[in-house]
XYZ file of C-alpha atoms in Angstrom:
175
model
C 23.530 25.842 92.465
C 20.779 28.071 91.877
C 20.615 31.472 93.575
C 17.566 33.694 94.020
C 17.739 37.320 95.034
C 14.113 38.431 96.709
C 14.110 42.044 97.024
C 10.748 42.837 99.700
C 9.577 45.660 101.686
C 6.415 44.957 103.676
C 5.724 41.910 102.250
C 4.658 39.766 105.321
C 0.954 38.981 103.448
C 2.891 37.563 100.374
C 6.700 36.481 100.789
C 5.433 32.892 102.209
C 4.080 31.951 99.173
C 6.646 33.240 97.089
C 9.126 31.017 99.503
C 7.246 28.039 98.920
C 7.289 28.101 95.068
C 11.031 27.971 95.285
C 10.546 25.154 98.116
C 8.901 23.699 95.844
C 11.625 23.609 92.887
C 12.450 19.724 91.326
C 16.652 21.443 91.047
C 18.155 21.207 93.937
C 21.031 22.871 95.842
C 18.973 26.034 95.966
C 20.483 29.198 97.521
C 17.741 32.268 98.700
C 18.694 35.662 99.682
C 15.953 37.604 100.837
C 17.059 41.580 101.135
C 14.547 43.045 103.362
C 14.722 47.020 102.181
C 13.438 48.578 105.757
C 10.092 47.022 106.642
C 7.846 48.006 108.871
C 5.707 44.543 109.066
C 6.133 41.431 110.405
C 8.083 40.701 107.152
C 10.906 39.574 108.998
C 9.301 37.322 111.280
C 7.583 35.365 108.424
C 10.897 34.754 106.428
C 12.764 33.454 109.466
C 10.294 31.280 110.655
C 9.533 29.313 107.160
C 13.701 29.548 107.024
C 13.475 27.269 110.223
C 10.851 25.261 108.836
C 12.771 24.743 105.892
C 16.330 25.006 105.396
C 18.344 22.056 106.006
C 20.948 19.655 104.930
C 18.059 17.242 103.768
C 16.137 20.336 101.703
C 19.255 21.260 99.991
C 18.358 24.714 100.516
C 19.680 28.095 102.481
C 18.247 31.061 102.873
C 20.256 34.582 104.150
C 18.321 37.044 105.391
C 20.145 40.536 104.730
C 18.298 43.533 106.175
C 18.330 47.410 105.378
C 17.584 51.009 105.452
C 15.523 51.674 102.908
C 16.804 52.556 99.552
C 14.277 51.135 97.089
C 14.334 47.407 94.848
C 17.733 48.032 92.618
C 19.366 48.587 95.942
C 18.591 45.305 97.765
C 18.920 43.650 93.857
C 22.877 44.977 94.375
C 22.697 43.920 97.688
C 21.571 40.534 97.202
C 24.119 40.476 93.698
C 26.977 41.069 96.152
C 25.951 37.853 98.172
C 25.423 35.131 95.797
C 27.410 32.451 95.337
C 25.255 30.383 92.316
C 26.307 29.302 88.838
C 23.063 30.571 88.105
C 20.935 33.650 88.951
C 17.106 34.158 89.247
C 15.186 36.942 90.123
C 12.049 37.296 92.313
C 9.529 39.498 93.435
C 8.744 38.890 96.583
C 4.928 38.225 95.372
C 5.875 35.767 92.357
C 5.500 32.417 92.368
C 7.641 29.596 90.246
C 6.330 26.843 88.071
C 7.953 24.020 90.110
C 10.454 22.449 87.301
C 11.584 26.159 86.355
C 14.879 25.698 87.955
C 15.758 22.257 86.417
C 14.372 22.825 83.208
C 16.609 26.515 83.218
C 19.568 24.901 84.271
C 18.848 21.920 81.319
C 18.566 25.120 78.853
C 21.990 26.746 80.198
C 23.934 23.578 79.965
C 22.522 22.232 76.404
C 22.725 26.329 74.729
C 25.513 27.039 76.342
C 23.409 29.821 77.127
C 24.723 32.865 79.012
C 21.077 34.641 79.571
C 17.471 32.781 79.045
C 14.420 34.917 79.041
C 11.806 33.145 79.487
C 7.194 33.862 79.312
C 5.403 34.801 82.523
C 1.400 34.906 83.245
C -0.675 36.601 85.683
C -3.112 34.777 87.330
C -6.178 35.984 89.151
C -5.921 35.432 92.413
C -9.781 34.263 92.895
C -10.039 31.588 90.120
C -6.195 30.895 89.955
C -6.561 31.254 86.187
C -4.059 32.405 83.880
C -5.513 35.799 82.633
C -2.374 37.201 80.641
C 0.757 35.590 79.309
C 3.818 37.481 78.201
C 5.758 35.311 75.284
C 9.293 35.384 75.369
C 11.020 36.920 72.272
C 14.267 36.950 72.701
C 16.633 38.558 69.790
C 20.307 40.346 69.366
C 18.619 43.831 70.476
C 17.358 42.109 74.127
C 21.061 40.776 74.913
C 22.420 43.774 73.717
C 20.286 45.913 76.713
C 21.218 43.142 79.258
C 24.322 43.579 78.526
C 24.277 47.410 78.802
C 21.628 47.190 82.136
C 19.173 48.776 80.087
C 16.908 45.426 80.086
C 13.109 46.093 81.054
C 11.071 43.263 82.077
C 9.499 41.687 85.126
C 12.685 40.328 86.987
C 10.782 36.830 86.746
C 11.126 36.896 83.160
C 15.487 36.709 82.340
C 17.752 34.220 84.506
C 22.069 34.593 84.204
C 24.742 32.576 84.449
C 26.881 34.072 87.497
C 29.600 35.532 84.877
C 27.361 37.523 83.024
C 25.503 38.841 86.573
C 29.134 39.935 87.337
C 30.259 41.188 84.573
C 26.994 43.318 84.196
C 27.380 44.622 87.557
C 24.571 46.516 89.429
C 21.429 48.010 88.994
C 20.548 51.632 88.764
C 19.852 52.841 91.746
C-alpha cells in the first residue's frame, strides 16, 4: 500500500485537485492522510466531501482526515508520519499534482532496486497554458542519502518517496 501524507492550511481553492491526481493513480490500495494544520477556510469541507465521493471498497482508497492547532508543515508531516500504515511513503503538497502511473511505476522501482529511498524530477507548469515551464532532474548520489538519512534532505516533498522502514527509522521532521 501506498501512503500519502498532505500537510494543508487554507487550501480549500487547491486540495481538490491535488486529491484527484492521487484518485487518479494506476497502483492501487492507496492510503491518504490529509493533516489539516488549523484552517480557517472551507478546507475541511472540501476534503470530506470528495472523501465521500471517493473512498470506497471498489476505489481501493481511504482517506483520514486529522485536524490541528496550528503549528506549521513539519508538524502535520510528524503528524501524518505517526498515522501511516504503507510499505511505501509519498509526500504532497497540498497544491501538487501526480503524473497518474507515479505510484506503480515507484513501487516497480522499490521492488526491482531494492531501493530504500527514490528521488525522483518534478516540473512546474503554468497554470494558464498547462505547460511545463521548469523541470528539476533528479541526481541522486551517496551525499543525498546521506542527508535523508540525517533529516537534513532539502527538496520539494514531491521529489523523494520511502519505504516505511526508512520513514521510521528517520523519524520526524524539524519542527
Amino acid at each position: 500500500m501506498f501512503s500519502v501524507i498532505i500537510p494543508t492550511y487554507n487550501r480549500a481553492h487547491s486540495i481538490r485537485a491535488t486529491l484527484d491526481s492521487v484518485k487518479a493513480q494506476s497502483y492501487r490500495p492507496i492510503e491518504i492522510i490529509v493533516v489539516d494544520d488549523g484552517s480557517s477556510d472551507e478546507t475541511e469541507a472540501v476534503v470530506t466531501d470528495w472523501s465521500s465521493e471517493v473512498c470506497n471498497q471498489e476505489s481501493k482508497i481511504t482517506l483520514r482526515y486529522c485536524k490541528q492547532v496550528n503549528a506549521g508543515a513539519p508538524a502535520a508531516r510528524n503528524r501524518g508520519l505517526r498515522e501511516f500504515n504503507g510499505d511505501y511513503l509519498q509526500f504532497l503538497d497540498s497544491d501538487d499534482r501526480l503524473h497518474p502511473q507515479r505510484f506503480q511505476r515507484l513501487t516497480e522501482a522499490f521492488e526491482q532496486q531494492k531501493a530504500d529511498f527514490i528521488q525522483t524530477s518534478i516540473e512546474w507548469f503554468d497554470p494558464a497554458t498547462n505547460q511545463a515551464v521548469n523541470t528539476l532532474w533528479a541526481r541522486p548520489d551517496e551525499s543525498q542519502v546521506h542527508l535523508v538519512l540525517n533529516g537534513q534532505f532539502w527538496a520539494n516533498t514531491l521529489r523523494g518517496a520511502l519505504r516505511r522502514e526508512l520513514a521510521k527509522r528517520i523519524g520526524p521532521w524539524t519542527e
